[in-house]
Tab-separated table of N, CA, C and O in Angstrom:
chain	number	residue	atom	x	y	z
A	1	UNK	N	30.916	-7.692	3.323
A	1	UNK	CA	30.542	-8.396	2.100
A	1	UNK	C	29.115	-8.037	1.703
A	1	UNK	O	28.363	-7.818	2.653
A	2	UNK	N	28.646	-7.945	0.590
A	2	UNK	CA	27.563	-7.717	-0.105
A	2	UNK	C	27.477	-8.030	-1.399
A	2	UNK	O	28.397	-8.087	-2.214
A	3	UNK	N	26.152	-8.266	-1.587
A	3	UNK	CA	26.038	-8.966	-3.225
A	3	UNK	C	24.455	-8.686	-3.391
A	3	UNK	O	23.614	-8.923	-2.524
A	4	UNK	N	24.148	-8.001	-4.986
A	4	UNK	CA	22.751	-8.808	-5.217
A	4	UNK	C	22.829	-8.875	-6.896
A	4	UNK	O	23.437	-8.366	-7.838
A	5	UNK	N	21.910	-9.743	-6.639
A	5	UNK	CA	22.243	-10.776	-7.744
A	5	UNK	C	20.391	-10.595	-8.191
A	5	UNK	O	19.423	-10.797	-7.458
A	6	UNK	N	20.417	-10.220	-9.413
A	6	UNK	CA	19.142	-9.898	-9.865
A	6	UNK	C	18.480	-11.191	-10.854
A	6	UNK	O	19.225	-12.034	-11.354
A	7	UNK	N	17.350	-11.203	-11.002
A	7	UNK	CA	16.923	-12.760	-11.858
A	7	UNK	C	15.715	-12.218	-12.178
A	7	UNK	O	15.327	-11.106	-11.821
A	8	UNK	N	14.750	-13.490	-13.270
A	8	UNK	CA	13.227	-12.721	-13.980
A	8	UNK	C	13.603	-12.465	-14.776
A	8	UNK	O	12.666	-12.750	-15.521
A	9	UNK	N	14.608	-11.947	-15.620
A	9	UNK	CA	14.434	-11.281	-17.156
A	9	UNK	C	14.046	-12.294	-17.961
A	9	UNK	O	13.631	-13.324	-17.428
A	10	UNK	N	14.120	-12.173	-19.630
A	10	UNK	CA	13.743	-12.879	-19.887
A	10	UNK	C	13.049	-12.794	-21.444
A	10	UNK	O	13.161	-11.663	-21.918
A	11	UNK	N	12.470	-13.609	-22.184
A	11	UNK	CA	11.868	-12.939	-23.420
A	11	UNK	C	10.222	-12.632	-23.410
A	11	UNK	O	9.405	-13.495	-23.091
A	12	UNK	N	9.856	-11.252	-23.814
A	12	UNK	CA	8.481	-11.324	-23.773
A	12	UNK	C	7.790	-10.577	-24.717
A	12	UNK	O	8.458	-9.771	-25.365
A	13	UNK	N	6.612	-10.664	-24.938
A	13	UNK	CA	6.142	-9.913	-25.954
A	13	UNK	C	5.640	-8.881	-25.635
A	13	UNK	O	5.156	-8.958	-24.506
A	14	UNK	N	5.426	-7.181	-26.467
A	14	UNK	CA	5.051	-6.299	-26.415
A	14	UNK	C	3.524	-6.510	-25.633
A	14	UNK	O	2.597	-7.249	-25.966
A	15	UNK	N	3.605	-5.815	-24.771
A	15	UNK	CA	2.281	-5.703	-23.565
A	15	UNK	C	1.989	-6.504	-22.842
A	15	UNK	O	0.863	-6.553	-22.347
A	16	UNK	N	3.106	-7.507	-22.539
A	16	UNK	CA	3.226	-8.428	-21.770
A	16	UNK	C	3.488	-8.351	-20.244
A	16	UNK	O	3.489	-7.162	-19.924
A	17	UNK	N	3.718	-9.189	-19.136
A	17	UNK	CA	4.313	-8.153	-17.692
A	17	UNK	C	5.002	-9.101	-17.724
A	17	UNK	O	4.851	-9.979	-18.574
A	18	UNK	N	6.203	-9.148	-16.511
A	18	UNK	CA	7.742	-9.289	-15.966
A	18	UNK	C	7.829	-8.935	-14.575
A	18	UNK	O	7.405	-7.889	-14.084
A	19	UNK	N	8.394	-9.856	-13.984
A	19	UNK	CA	8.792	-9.644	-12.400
A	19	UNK	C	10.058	-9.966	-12.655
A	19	UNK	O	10.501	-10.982	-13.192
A	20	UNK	N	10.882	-8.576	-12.026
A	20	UNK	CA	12.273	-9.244	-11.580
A	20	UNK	C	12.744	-8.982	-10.041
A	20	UNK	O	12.321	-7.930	-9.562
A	21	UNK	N	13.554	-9.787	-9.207
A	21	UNK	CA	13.959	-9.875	-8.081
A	21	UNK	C	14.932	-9.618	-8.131
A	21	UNK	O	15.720	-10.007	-8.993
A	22	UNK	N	15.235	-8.688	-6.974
A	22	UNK	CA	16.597	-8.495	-6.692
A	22	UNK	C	17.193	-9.414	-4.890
A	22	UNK	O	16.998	-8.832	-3.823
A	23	UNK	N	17.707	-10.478	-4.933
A	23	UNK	CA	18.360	-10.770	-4.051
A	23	UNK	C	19.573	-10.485	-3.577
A	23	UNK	O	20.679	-10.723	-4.063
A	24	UNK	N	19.033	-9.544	-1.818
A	24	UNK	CA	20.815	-9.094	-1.332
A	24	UNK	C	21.392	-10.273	-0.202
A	24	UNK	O	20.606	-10.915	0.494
A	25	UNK	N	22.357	-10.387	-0.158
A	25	UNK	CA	23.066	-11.006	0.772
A	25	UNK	C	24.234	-10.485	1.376
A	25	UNK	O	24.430	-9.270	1.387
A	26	UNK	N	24.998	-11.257	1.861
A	26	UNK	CA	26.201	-10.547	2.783
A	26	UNK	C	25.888	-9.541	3.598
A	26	UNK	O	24.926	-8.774	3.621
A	27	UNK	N	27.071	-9.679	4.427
A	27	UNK	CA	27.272	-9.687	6.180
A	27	UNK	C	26.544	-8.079	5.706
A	27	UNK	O	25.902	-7.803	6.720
A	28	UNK	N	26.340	-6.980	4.763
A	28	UNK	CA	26.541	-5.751	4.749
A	28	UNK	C	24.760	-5.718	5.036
A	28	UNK	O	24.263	-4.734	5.583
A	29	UNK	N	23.998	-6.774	4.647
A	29	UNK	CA	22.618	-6.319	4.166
A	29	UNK	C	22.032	-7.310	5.470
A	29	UNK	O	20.887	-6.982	5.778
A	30	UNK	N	22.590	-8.457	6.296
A	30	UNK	CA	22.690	-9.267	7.195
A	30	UNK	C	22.029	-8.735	8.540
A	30	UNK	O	22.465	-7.603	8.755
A	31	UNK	N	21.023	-9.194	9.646
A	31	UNK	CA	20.761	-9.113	10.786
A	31	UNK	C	20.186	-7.880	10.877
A	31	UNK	O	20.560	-7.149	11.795
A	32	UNK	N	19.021	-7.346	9.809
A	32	UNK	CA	17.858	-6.587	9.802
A	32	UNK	C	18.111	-5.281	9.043
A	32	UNK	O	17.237	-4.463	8.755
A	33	UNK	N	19.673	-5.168	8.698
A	33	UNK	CA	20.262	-4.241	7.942
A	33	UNK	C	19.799	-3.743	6.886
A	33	UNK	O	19.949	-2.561	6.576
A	34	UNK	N	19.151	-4.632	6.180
A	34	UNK	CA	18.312	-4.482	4.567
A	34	UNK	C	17.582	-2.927	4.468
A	34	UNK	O	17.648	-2.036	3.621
A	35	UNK	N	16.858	-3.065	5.763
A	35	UNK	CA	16.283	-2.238	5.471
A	35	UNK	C	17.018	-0.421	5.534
A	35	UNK	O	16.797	0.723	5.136
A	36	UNK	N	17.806	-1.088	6.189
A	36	UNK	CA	18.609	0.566	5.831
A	36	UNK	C	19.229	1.188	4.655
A	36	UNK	O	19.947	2.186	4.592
A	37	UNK	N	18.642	0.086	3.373
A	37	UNK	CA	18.959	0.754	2.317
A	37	UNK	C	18.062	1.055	1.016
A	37	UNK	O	17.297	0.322	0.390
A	38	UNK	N	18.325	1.999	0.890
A	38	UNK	CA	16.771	2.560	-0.362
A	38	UNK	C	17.875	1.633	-1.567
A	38	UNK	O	19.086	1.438	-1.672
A	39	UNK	N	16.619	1.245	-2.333
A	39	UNK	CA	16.865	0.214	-3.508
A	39	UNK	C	16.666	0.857	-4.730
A	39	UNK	O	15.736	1.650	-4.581
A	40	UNK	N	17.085	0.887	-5.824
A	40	UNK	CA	16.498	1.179	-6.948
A	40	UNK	C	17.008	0.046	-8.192
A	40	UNK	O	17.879	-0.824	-8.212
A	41	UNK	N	16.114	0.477	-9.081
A	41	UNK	CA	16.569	-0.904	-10.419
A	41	UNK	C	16.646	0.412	-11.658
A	41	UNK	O	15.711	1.161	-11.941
A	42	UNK	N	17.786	0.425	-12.162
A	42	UNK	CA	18.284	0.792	-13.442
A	42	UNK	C	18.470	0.222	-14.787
A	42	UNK	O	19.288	-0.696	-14.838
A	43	UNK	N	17.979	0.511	-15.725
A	43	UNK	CA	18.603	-0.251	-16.809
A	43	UNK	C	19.530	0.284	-18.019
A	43	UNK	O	19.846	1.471	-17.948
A	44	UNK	N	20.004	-0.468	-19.129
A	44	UNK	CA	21.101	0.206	-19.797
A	44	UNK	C	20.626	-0.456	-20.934
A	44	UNK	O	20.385	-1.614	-20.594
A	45	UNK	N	20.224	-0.189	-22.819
A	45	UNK	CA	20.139	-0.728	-23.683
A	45	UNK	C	21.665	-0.832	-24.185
A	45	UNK	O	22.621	-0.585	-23.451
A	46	UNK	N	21.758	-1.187	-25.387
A	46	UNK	CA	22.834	-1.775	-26.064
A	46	UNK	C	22.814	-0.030	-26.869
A	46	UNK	O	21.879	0.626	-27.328
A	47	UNK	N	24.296	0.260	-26.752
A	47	UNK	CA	24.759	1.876	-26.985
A	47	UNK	C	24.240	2.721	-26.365
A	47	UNK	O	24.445	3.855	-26.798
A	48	UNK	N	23.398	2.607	-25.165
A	48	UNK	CA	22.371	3.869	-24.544
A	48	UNK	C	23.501	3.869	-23.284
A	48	UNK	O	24.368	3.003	-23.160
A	49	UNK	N	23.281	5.212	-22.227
A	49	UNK	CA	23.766	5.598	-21.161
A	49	UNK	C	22.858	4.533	-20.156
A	49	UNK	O	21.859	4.014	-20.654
A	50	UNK	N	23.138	4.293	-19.071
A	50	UNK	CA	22.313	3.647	-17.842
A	50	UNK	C	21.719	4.796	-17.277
A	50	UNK	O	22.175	5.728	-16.615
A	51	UNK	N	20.153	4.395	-17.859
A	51	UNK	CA	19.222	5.633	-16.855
A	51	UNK	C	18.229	4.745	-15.439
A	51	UNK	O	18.017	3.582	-15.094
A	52	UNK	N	17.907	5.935	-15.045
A	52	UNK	CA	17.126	5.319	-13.561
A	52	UNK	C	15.684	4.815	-14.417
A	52	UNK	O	15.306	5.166	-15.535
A	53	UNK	N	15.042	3.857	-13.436
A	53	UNK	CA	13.604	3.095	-13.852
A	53	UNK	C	13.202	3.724	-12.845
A	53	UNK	O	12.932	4.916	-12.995
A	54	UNK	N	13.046	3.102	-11.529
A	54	UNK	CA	12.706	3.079	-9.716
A	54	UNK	C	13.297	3.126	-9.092
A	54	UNK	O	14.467	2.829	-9.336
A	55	UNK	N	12.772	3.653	-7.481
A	55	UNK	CA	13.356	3.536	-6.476
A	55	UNK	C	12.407	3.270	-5.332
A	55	UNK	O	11.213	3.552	-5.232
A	56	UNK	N	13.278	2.620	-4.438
A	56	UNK	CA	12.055	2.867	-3.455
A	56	UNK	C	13.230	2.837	-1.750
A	56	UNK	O	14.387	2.485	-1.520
A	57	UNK	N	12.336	3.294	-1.099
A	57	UNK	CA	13.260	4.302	0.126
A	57	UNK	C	13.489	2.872	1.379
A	57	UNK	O	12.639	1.988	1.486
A	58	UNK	N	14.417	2.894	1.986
A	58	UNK	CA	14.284	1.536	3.408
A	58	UNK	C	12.908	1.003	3.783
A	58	UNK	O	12.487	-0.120	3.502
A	59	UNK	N	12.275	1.935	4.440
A	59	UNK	CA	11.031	1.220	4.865
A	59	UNK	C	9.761	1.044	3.950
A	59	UNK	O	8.636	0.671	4.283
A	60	UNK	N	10.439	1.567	2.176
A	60	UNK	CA	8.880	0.949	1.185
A	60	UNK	C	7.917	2.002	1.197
A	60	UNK	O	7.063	1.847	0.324
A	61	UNK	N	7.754	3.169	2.002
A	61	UNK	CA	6.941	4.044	2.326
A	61	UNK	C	6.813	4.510	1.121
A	61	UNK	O	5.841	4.211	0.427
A	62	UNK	N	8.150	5.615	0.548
A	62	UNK	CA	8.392	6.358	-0.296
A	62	UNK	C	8.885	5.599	-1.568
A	62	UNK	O	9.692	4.681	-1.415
A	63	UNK	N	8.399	5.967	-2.946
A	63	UNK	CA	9.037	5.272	-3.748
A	63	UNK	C	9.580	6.539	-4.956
A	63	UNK	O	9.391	7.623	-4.405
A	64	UNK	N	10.069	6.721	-6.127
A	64	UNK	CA	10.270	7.421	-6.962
A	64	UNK	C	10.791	6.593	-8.334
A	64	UNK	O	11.650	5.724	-8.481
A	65	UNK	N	9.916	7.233	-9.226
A	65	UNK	CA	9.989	6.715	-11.204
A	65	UNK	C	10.486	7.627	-12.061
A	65	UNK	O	10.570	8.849	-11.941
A	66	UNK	N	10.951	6.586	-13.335
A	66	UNK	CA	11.253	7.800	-14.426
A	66	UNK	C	9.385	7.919	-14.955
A	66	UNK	O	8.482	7.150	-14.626
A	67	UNK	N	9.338	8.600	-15.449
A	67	UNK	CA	8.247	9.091	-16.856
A	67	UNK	C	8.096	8.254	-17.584
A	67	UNK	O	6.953	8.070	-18.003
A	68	UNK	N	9.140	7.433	-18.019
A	68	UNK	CA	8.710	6.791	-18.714
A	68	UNK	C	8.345	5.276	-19.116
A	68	UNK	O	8.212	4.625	-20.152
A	69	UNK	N	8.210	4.974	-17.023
A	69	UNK	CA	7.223	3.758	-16.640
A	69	UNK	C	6.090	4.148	-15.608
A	69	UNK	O	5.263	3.457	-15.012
A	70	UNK	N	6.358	5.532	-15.611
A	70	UNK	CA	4.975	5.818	-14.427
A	70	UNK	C	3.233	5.386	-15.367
A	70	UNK	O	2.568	5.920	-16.254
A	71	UNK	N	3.124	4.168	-14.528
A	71	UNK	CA	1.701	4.004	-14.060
A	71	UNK	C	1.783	2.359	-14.538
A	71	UNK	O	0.787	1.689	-14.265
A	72	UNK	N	2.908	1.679	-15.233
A	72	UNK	CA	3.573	0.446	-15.767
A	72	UNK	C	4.021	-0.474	-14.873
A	72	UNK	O	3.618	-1.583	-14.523
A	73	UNK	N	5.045	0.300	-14.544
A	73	UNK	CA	6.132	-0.594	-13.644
A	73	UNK	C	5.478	-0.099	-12.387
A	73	UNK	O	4.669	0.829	-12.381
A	74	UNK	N	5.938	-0.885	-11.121
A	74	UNK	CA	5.757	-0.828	-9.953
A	74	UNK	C	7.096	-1.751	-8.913
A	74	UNK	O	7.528	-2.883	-9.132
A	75	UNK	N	7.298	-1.265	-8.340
A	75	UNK	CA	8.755	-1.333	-7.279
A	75	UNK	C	8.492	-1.845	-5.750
A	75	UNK	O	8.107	-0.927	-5.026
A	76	UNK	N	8.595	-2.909	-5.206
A	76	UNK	CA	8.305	-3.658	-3.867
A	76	UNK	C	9.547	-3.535	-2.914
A	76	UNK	O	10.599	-2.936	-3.140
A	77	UNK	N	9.158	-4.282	-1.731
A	77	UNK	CA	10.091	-5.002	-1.489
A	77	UNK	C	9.934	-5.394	-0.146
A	77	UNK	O	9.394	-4.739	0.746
A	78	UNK	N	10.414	-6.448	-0.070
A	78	UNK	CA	10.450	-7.547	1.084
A	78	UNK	C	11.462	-7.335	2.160
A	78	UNK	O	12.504	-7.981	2.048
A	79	UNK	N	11.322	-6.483	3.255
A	79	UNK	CA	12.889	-6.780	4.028
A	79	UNK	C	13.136	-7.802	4.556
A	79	UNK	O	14.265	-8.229	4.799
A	80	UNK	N	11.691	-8.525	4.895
A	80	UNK	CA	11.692	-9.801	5.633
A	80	UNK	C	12.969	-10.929	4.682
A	80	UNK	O	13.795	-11.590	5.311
A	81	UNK	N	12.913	-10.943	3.556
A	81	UNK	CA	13.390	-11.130	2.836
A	81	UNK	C	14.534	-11.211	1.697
A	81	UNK	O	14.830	-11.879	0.707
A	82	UNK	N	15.179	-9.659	2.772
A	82	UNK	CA	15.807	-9.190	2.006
A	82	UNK	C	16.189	-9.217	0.143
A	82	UNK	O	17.163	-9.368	-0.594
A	83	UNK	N	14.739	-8.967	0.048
A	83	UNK	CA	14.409	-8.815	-1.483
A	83	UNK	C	13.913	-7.577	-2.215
A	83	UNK	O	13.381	-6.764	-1.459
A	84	UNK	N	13.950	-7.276	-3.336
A	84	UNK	CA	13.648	-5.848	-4.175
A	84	UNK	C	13.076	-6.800	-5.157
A	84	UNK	O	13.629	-7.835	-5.530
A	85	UNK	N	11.187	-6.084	-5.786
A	85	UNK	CA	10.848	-6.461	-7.025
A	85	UNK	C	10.695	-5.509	-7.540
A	85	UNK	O	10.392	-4.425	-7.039
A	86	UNK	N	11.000	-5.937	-9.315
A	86	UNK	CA	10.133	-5.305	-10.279
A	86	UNK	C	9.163	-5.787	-10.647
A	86	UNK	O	9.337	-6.979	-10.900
A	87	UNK	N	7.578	-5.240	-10.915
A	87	UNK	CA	6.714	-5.554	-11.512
A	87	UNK	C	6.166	-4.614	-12.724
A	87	UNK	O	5.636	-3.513	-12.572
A	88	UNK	N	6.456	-5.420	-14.214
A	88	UNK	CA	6.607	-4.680	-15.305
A	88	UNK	C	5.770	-4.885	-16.025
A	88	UNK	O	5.778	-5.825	-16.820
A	89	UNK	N	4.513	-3.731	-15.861
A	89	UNK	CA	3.319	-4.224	-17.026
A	89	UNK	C	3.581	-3.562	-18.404
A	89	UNK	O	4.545	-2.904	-18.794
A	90	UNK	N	2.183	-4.017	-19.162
A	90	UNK	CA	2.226	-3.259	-20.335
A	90	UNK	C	3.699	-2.898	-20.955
A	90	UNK	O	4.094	-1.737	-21.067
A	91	UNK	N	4.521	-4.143	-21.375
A	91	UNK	CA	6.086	-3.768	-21.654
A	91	UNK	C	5.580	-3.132	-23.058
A	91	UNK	O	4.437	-3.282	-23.489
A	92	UNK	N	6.792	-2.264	-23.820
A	92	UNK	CA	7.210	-1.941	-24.626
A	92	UNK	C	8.044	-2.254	-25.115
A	92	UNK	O	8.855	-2.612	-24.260
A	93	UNK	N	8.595	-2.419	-26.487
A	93	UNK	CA	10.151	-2.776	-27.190
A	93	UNK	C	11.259	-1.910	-26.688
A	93	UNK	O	12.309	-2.419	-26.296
A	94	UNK	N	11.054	-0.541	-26.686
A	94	UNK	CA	11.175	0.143	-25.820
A	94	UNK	C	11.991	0.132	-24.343
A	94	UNK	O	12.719	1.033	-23.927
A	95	UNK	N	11.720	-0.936	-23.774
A	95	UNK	CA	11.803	-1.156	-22.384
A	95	UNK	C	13.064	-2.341	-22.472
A	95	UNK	O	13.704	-2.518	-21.436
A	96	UNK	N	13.347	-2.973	-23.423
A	96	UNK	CA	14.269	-3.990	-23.621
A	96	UNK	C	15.805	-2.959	-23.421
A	96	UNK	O	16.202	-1.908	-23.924
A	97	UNK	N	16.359	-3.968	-22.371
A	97	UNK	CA	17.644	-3.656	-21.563
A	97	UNK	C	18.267	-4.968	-20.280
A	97	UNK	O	17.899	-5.935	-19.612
A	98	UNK	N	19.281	-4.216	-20.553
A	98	UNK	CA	19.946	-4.772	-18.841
A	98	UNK	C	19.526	-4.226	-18.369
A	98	UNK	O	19.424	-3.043	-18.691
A	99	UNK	N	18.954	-4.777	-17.190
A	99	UNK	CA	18.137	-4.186	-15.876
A	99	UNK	C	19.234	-3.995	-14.750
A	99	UNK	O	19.610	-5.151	-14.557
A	100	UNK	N	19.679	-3.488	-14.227
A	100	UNK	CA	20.119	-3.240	-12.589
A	100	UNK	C	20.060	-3.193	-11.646
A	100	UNK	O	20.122	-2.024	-11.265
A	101	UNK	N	19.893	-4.318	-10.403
A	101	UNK	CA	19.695	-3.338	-9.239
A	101	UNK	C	20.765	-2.459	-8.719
A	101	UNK	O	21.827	-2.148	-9.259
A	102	UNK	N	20.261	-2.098	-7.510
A	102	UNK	CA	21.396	-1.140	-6.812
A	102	UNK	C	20.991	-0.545	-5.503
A	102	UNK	O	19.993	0.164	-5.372
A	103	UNK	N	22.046	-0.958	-4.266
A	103	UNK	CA	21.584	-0.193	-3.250
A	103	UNK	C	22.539	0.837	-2.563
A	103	UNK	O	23.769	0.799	-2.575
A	104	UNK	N	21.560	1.966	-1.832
A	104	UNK	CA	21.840	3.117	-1.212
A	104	UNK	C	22.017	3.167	-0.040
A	104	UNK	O	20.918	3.291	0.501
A	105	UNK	N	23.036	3.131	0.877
A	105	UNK	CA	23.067	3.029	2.726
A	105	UNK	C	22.197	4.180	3.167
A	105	UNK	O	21.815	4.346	4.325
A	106	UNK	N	21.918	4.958	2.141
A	106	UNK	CA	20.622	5.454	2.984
A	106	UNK	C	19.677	6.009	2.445
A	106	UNK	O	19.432	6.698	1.455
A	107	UNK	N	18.843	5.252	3.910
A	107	UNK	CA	17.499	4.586	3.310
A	107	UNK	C	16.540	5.709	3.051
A	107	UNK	O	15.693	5.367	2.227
A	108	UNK	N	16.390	6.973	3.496
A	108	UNK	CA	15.087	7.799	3.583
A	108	UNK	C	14.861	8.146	2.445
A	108	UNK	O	13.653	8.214	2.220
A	109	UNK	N	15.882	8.557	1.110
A	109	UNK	CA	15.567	8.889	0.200
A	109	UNK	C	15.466	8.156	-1.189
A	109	UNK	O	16.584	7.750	-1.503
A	110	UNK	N	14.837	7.953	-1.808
A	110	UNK	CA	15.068	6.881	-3.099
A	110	UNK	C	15.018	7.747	-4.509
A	110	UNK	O	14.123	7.999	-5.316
A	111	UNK	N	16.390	8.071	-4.408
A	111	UNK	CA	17.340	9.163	-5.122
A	111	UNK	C	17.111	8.521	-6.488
A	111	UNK	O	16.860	7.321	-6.379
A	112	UNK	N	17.124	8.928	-7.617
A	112	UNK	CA	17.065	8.716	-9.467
A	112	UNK	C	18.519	9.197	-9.546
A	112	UNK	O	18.937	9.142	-10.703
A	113	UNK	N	19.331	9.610	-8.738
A	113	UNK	CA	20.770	9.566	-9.575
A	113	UNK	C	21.598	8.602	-9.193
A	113	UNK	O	21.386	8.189	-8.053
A	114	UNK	N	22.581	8.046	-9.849
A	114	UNK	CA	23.440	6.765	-9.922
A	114	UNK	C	24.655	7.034	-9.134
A	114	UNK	O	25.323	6.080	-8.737
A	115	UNK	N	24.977	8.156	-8.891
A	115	UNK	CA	26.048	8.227	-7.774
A	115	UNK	C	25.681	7.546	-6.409
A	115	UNK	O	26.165	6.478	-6.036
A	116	UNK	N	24.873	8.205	-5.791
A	116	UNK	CA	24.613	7.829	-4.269
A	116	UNK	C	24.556	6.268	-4.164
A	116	UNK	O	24.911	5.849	-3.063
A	117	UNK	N	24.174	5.292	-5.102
A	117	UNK	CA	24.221	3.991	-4.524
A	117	UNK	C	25.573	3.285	-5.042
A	117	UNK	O	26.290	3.514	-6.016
A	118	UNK	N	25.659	2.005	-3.643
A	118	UNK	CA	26.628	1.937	-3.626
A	118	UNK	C	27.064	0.308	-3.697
A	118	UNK	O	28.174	-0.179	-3.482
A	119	UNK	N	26.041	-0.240	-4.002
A	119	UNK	CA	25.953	-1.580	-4.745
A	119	UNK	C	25.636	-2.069	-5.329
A	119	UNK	O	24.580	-2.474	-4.843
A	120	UNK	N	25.799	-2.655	-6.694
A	120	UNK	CA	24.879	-2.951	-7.963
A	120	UNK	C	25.164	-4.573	-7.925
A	120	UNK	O	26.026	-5.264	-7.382
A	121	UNK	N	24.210	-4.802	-8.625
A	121	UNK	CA	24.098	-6.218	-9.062
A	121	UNK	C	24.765	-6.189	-10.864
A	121	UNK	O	24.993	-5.202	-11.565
A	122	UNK	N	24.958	-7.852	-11.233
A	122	UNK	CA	25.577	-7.711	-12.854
A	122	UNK	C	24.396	-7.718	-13.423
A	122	UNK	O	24.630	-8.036	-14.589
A	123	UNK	N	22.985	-7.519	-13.270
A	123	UNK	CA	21.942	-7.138	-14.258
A	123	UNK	C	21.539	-8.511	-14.822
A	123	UNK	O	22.097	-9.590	-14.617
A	124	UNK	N	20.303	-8.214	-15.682
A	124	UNK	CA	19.706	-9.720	-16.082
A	124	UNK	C	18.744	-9.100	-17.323
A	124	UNK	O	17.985	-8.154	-17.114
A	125	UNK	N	18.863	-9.714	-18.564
A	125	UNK	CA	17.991	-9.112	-19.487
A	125	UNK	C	16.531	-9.291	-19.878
A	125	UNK	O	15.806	-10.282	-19.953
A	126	UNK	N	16.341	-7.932	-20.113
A	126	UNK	CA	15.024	-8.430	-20.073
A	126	UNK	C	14.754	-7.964	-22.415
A	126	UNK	O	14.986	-6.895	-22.980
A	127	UNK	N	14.547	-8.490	-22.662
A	127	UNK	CA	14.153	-8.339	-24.257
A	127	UNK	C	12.490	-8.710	-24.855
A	127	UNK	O	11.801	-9.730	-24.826
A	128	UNK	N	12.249	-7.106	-25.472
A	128	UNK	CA	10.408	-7.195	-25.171
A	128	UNK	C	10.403	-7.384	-27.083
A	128	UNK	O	11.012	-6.473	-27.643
A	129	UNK	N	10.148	-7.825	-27.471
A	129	UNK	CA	9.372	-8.442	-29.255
A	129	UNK	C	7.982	-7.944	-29.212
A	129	UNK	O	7.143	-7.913	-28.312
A	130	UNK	N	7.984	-7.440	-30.836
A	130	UNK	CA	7.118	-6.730	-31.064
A	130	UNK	C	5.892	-7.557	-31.917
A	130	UNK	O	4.869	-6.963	-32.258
């Protein structure tokens, strides 16, 4: 069993920041497991394809961005916790979407393509006003 269930979206204004959490549970992510999986958060606008935002690798070491939140957004995470954040500065209108998480059973790499992971959450919106 596995689940994560993402929360934080929300309404905000252009250049505003945003934290969203990703909470995992079940037996799959259970008894120190978390960390064996690289995390990333995706999002999808209304008619757009779902592109990658972040990633970040099991142990947090390694992380990887699109372009077009590098130096904005920033990507955490708690294993203690079994938690994944987003921290979203300087938003743009731009940036308004379903957000995604999603995890990868493995952890070393924190891959930008959407195949390799293998659990998503139903997303949580985030909508930036100009």
């Amino acid at each position: 069993q596995a689940q994560l269930v993402e929360s934080g979206g929300g309404l905000v204004q252009a250049g505003g920041s945003l934290t969203l959490s990703c909470a995992a549970s079940g037996g799959t992510f259970s008894g120190g497991n978390f960390k064996n999986y690289a995390m990333a958060w995706f999002r999808q606008a209304p008619g757009q394809e779902r592109q990658f935002v972040m990633a970040i690798s099991g142990s947090g070491t390694s992380t990887n961005w699109s372009d077009s939140v590098k130096g904005r957004f920033t990507i955490t995470r708690s294993n203690a916790e079994n938690t994944v954040y987003l921290r979203m500065n300087n938003l743009k209108v731009e940036d308004t979407a379903v957000y995604y998480c999603a995890a990868d059973k493995t952890p070393f790499q924190p891959t930008s393509l959407e195949g390799p992971y293998d659990y998503w959450g139903q997303g949580t919106q985030v909508t930036v006003s100009s």
